[in-house]
CSV table of C-alpha atoms in Angstrom, one decimal:
chain,number,residue,atom,x,y,z
A,1,MET,CA,20.8,1.3,8.4
A,2,LYS,CA,22.8,-0.1,11.4
A,3,ARG,CA,21.4,2.8,13.6
A,4,LEU,CA,17.9,2.5,12.2
A,5,LEU,CA,17.3,-1.2,12.7
A,6,PRO,CA,17.6,-1.2,16.5
A,7,LEU,CA,15.0,1.7,16.7
A,8,LEU,CA,12.6,-0.1,14.4
A,9,GLY,CA,13.2,-3.2,16.5
A,10,LEU,CA,12.3,-1.3,19.6
A,11,PHE,CA,9.1,-0.1,18.1
A,12,ALA,CA,8.3,-3.7,17.1
A,13,LEU,CA,9.0,-5.0,20.7
A,14,ILE,CA,6.7,-2.4,22.2
A,15,ARG,CA,3.9,-3.3,19.8
A,16,LEU,CA,4.6,-7.0,20.4
A,17,GLY,CA,3.7,-6.4,24.1
A,18,LEU,CA,0.4,-4.8,23.1
A,19,ILE,CA,-0.9,-7.6,21.0
A,20,PRO,CA,-2.5,-9.7,23.7
A,21,LEU,CA,-3.8,-6.7,25.7
A,22,PHE,CA,-7.1,-6.3,23.7
A,23,GLU,CA,-9.5,-8.7,22.1
A,24,LEU,CA,-9.8,-9.4,18.4
A,25,PHE,CA,-11.8,-6.9,16.5
A,26,PRO,CA,-14.8,-8.2,14.6
A,27,GLN,CA,-13.1,-7.5,11.3
A,28,GLU,CA,-10.1,-9.7,12.3
A,29,ALA,CA,-12.3,-12.6,13.2
A,30,TYR,CA,-14.1,-12.1,9.8
A,31,TYR,CA,-10.8,-12.2,7.9
A,32,PHE,CA,-9.6,-15.2,9.9
A,33,PHE,CA,-12.8,-16.9,8.7
A,34,TYR,CA,-11.6,-16.0,5.2
A,35,SER,CA,-8.3,-17.8,5.8
A,36,GLN,CA,-10.3,-20.9,7.0
A,37,ASN,CA,-12.2,-20.9,3.7
A,38,PRO,CA,-9.6,-20.5,0.9
A,39,SER,CA,-10.9,-18.9,-2.2
A,40,LEU,CA,-9.6,-17.0,-5.2
A,41,SER,CA,-11.3,-13.9,-3.8
A,42,TYR,CA,-14.1,-12.8,-1.6
A,43,PHE,CA,-17.3,-10.7,-1.7
A,44,ASP,CA,-15.9,-7.5,-0.1
A,45,HIS,CA,-12.2,-7.9,-0.4
A,46,PRO,CA,-9.5,-9.6,-2.5
A,47,PRO,CA,-7.7,-12.6,-1.1
A,48,MET,CA,-4.4,-11.3,0.2
A,49,VAL,CA,-5.5,-10.8,3.8
A,50,ALA,CA,-6.6,-14.4,3.9
A,51,LEU,CA,-3.3,-15.6,2.6
A,52,LEU,CA,-1.3,-13.6,5.2
A,53,ILE,CA,-3.4,-14.6,8.1
A,54,GLY,CA,-3.4,-18.2,6.9
A,55,LEU,CA,0.4,-18.2,6.8
A,56,SER,CA,0.8,-16.8,10.3
A,57,THR,CA,-1.9,-19.0,11.9
A,58,SER,CA,-0.4,-22.1,10.2
A,59,LEU,CA,2.8,-21.4,12.2
A,60,LEU,CA,1.3,-20.1,15.5
A,61,GLY,CA,-2.2,-21.6,15.5
A,62,PRO,CA,-5.6,-20.0,15.5
A,63,SER,CA,-5.0,-17.5,18.3
A,64,VAL,CA,-4.6,-13.8,18.9
A,65,TRP,CA,-0.9,-14.2,18.4
A,66,GLY,CA,-1.4,-16.2,15.2
A,67,ILE,CA,-3.7,-13.7,13.7
A,68,ARG,CA,-1.9,-10.6,14.7
A,69,LEU,CA,1.8,-11.4,14.7
A,70,GLY,CA,1.8,-11.6,11.0
A,71,ALA,CA,0.7,-8.0,10.8
A,72,LEU,CA,3.6,-6.9,13.0
A,73,VAL,CA,6.1,-8.7,10.8
A,74,TYR,CA,4.6,-7.4,7.6
A,75,THR,CA,4.6,-3.9,8.9
A,76,PHE,CA,8.2,-4.2,9.9
A,77,LEU,CA,9.1,-5.3,6.4
A,78,THR,CA,7.1,-2.3,5.1
A,79,GLN,CA,9.3,0.1,7.1
A,80,ILE,CA,12.4,-1.5,5.7
A,81,LEU,CA,11.1,-1.1,2.1
A,82,PHE,CA,10.1,2.5,2.9
A,83,TYR,CA,13.7,3.2,4.1
A,84,LYS,CA,15.2,1.4,1.0
A,85,THR,CA,13.1,3.5,-1.3
A,86,ALA,CA,13.9,6.7,0.5
A,87,ARG,CA,17.6,5.9,0.4
A,88,LEU,CA,17.4,5.7,-3.4
A,89,LEU,CA,16.2,9.3,-3.4
A,90,LEU,CA,17.7,10.9,-0.3
A,91,ASP,CA,20.9,10.9,1.8
A,92,GLU,CA,21.3,8.5,4.7
A,93,ARG,CA,20.4,10.9,7.5
A,94,SER,CA,17.2,12.1,5.8
A,95,SER,CA,16.2,8.6,4.9
A,96,GLN,CA,16.5,7.4,8.5
A,97,ARG,CA,14.6,10.4,9.8
A,98,ILE,CA,11.7,10.1,7.5
A,99,THR,CA,11.5,6.3,8.1
A,100,LEU,CA,11.4,6.9,11.9
A,101,ILE,CA,8.7,9.5,11.5
A,102,MET,CA,6.6,7.1,9.4
A,103,ALA,CA,7.2,4.3,11.9
A,104,ALA,CA,6.0,6.4,14.8
A,105,THR,CA,2.7,7.4,13.3
A,106,ILE,CA,-0.6,6.1,14.7
A,107,MET,CA,-1.4,4.7,11.2
A,108,VAL,CA,1.7,2.3,11.2
A,109,SER,CA,1.1,1.4,14.9
A,110,THR,CA,-2.4,0.4,14.0
A,111,LEU,CA,-1.3,-1.6,11.0
A,112,SER,CA,1.2,-3.5,13.1
A,113,LEU,CA,-1.4,-4.5,15.7
A,114,ILE,CA,-4.6,-5.3,13.7
A,115,SER,CA,-4.8,-7.7,10.8
A,116,THR,CA,-6.7,-6.0,8.0
A,117,PRO,CA,-6.3,-5.8,4.2
A,118,ASP,CA,-4.4,-2.5,4.6
A,119,VAL,CA,-1.4,-4.4,6.1
A,120,ALA,CA,-0.8,-6.2,2.8
A,121,LEU,CA,-1.8,-3.1,0.8
A,122,VAL,CA,0.8,-0.9,2.4
A,123,LEU,CA,3.5,-3.6,2.1
A,124,THR,CA,3.0,-4.2,-1.6
A,125,TRP,CA,2.5,-0.5,-2.2
A,126,CYS,CA,6.0,0.2,-0.7
A,127,GLY,CA,7.4,-2.7,-2.7
A,128,THR,CA,5.9,-1.2,-5.9
A,129,LEU,CA,7.4,2.2,-5.2
A,130,TYR,CA,10.8,0.7,-4.5
A,131,ALA,CA,10.8,-1.3,-7.7
A,132,LEU,CA,9.5,1.7,-9.8
A,133,VAL,CA,12.2,4.0,-8.5
A,134,GLN,CA,14.8,1.4,-9.4
A,135,ALA,CA,13.3,0.8,-12.8
A,136,ILE,CA,12.6,4.4,-13.8
A,137,PHE,CA,15.2,6.6,-12.0
A,138,LYS,CA,18.0,4.0,-11.8
A,139,ASP,CA,17.3,2.4,-15.2
A,140,ARG,CA,17.4,-1.1,-13.8
A,141,LYS,CA,15.1,-2.8,-16.2
A,142,VAL,CA,14.7,-6.1,-14.3
A,143,PHE,CA,12.8,-4.1,-11.6
A,144,TRP,CA,9.9,-3.6,-14.1
A,145,ILE,CA,9.1,-7.3,-13.4
A,146,LEU,CA,9.1,-6.8,-9.6
A,147,ALA,CA,7.0,-3.6,-10.0
A,148,GLY,CA,4.4,-5.6,-12.0
A,149,ILE,CA,4.2,-8.3,-9.4
A,150,CYS,CA,3.8,-5.8,-6.6
A,151,MET,CA,1.2,-3.8,-8.4
A,152,GLY,CA,-0.8,-6.9,-8.9
A,153,LEU,CA,-0.4,-8.0,-5.3
A,154,ALA,CA,-1.5,-4.5,-4.2
A,155,PHE,CA,-4.7,-5.0,-6.1
A,156,ASP,CA,-5.1,-8.5,-4.6
A,157,SER,CA,-4.8,-6.8,-1.2
A,158,LYS,CA,-7.4,-4.1,-1.7
A,159,TYR,CA,-9.0,-2.7,-4.8
A,160,THR,CA,-7.5,0.8,-4.2
A,161,GLY,CA,-4.2,-0.9,-5.2
A,162,ALA,CA,-5.3,-0.2,-8.8
A,163,ALA,CA,-4.3,3.4,-8.3
A,164,LEU,CA,-0.7,2.4,-8.6
A,165,GLN,CA,-1.1,1.3,-12.2
A,166,ILE,CA,-3.1,4.5,-13.0
A,167,GLY,CA,-0.5,6.6,-11.2
A,168,LEU,CA,2.4,5.0,-13.2
A,169,LEU,CA,0.7,5.8,-16.5
A,170,LEU,CA,-0.1,9.4,-15.4
A,171,PHE,CA,3.5,9.9,-14.3
A,172,LEU,CA,5.0,8.7,-17.5
A,173,VAL,CA,2.5,10.7,-19.7
A,174,THR,CA,3.1,14.0,-17.8
A,175,SER,CA,6.8,13.6,-17.2
A,176,THR,CA,9.0,15.8,-19.4
A,177,THR,CA,12.0,13.5,-18.8
A,178,TYR,CA,10.6,9.9,-18.6
A,179,TRP,CA,7.8,10.0,-21.1
A,180,LYS,CA,10.1,8.3,-23.5
A,181,LEU,CA,9.7,5.1,-21.5
A,182,LEU,CA,6.3,4.8,-23.1
A,183,LEU,CA,8.1,4.1,-26.3
A,184,THR,CA,9.7,1.0,-24.8
A,185,PRO,CA,8.0,-2.3,-23.9
A,186,TYR,CA,8.9,-2.2,-20.2
A,187,PRO,CA,6.0,-0.3,-18.7
A,188,TYR,CA,3.5,-2.4,-20.7
A,189,LEU,CA,5.3,-5.6,-19.7
A,190,SER,CA,4.9,-4.5,-16.1
A,191,LEU,CA,1.2,-3.7,-16.4
A,192,VAL,CA,0.5,-7.0,-18.2
A,193,LEU,CA,2.3,-8.9,-15.5
A,194,ALA,CA,0.2,-7.0,-12.9
A,195,GLN,CA,-3.0,-8.0,-14.7
A,196,LEU,CA,-1.8,-11.7,-14.6
A,197,VAL,CA,-1.2,-11.5,-10.9
A,198,MET,CA,-4.7,-10.0,-10.5
A,199,ALA,CA,-6.3,-12.9,-12.5
A,200,PRO,CA,-7.6,-14.8,-9.4
A,201,VAL,CA,-9.8,-11.8,-8.5
A,202,TYR,CA,-11.1,-11.5,-12.1
A,203,ILE,CA,-11.8,-15.2,-12.2
A,204,TRP,CA,-13.7,-15.2,-8.9
A,205,ASN,CA,-15.8,-12.3,-10.0
A,206,MET,CA,-16.6,-13.9,-13.4
A,207,GLN,CA,-17.8,-17.0,-11.5
A,208,HIS,CA,-19.9,-14.9,-9.2
A,209,GLU,CA,-21.6,-12.5,-11.6
A,210,TRP,CA,-19.0,-9.7,-10.8
A,211,ALA,CA,-20.5,-9.4,-7.3
A,212,SER,CA,-17.4,-8.0,-5.6
A,213,PHE,CA,-16.8,-5.4,-8.3
A,214,ALA,CA,-20.4,-4.4,-8.3
A,215,PHE,CA,-20.5,-4.1,-4.5
A,216,GLN,CA,-17.4,-2.0,-4.3
A,217,SER,CA,-18.3,0.3,-7.2
A,218,THR,CA,-21.9,0.9,-6.0
A,219,THR,CA,-20.7,1.6,-2.5
A,220,HIS,CA,-18.1,4.1,-3.6
A,221,THR,CA,-20.3,5.8,-6.2
A,222,LYS,CA,-23.0,6.4,-3.6
A,223,SER,CA,-20.5,7.8,-1.2
A,224,ALA,CA,-19.2,10.2,-3.9
A,225,LEU,CA,-22.7,11.3,-4.8
A,226,SER,CA,-23.7,11.9,-1.2
A,227,PHE,CA,-20.8,14.2,-0.5
A,228,ARG,CA,-21.2,16.5,2.5
A,229,PRO,CA,-18.7,19.1,3.7
A,230,GLN,CA,-18.7,17.5,7.2
A,231,TYR,CA,-17.5,14.3,5.6
A,232,LEU,CA,-14.4,16.0,4.2
A,233,LEU,CA,-13.7,17.6,7.6
A,234,ALA,CA,-14.1,14.2,9.3
A,235,LEU,CA,-11.7,12.7,6.7
A,236,LEU,CA,-9.1,15.4,7.2
A,237,ALA,CA,-9.3,15.0,11.0
A,238,THR,CA,-9.0,11.3,10.7
A,239,GLN,CA,-5.9,11.5,8.4
A,240,ALA,CA,-4.4,14.1,10.7
A,241,ALA,CA,-4.7,11.7,13.6
A,242,LEU,CA,-3.3,8.8,11.7
A,243,VAL,CA,-0.2,10.5,10.1
A,244,GLY,CA,0.1,13.5,12.4
A,245,PRO,CA,-0.7,17.1,11.6
A,246,PRO,CA,2.9,18.1,10.7
A,247,LEU,CA,3.1,15.3,8.1
A,248,LEU,CA,-0.3,16.1,6.7
A,249,VAL,CA,0.7,19.8,6.2
A,250,LEU,CA,4.0,18.8,4.5
A,251,PHE,CA,2.1,16.4,2.3
A,252,PHE,CA,-0.3,19.1,1.1
A,253,ARG,CA,2.5,21.6,0.6
A,254,TRP,CA,4.4,19.0,-1.5
A,255,ILE,CA,1.3,18.4,-3.6
A,256,GLY,CA,0.9,22.1,-4.2
A,257,ALA,CA,4.5,22.7,-5.1
A,258,THR,CA,4.6,19.6,-7.4
A,259,THR,CA,1.4,20.6,-9.2
A,260,SER,CA,2.7,24.2,-9.7
A,261,GLN,CA,6.0,23.0,-11.0
A,262,MET,CA,4.2,20.7,-13.5
A,263,VAL,CA,2.0,23.5,-14.7
A,264,ARG,CA,4.9,25.9,-15.2
A,265,SER,CA,6.9,23.2,-17.1
A,266,ARG,CA,4.0,22.7,-19.5
A,267,ARG,CA,3.7,26.4,-20.3
A,268,PRO,CA,5.1,27.4,-23.7
């Protein structure tokens, strides 16, 4: 960790110098408007981005620095959480290497420079993974509470954060080792806590005829029904640019190997 922090700090300093070099994107101005009009949620996004921008602008004022510096700080914390999670599963050298690779991707650089809902989503996503590794693999039951809070905050950041709760259940159901946790109250306590943290979004939607849920579900359904091969190619190209082709290849290889191993383990 002592060797890693200076390098992550160097990345942060370089990005810090880039903050004032380009104007705010329309989305950032839009989310800043969120923060100036506090609400339990908003039409096209949950409230977390408004809270984070509101916190940084309350300290630094309504400026480019105020809107963007928070994203840099939150992304730095994401990298620390990523390393902490990796360290629970890997040795020190591998953990540092994978963290530096992650920190050097275009995706993380973009997150650290532009304030969007994804900044909070990735931070709370890493927080969820760290807590679940502690709770499931290290049998530290208190971390089920932190996992529930982080899963709820991930949903409050962006609706795709709901995938964490679905993924937790799928992992436990398909695991040959950890399925027994379903016989304990801890996963359910974590999920109930997540739902409580998500309550502001539910309340806002109830008060507005479920407008946000309807908008998001209709948009995504139309996108799925209008699938075109070129869209898939564009998606792969975009992801390759954001995370880097080597990481993308390794990711798909890992998915293939993990799926094959699960299928073999289920055979009689």
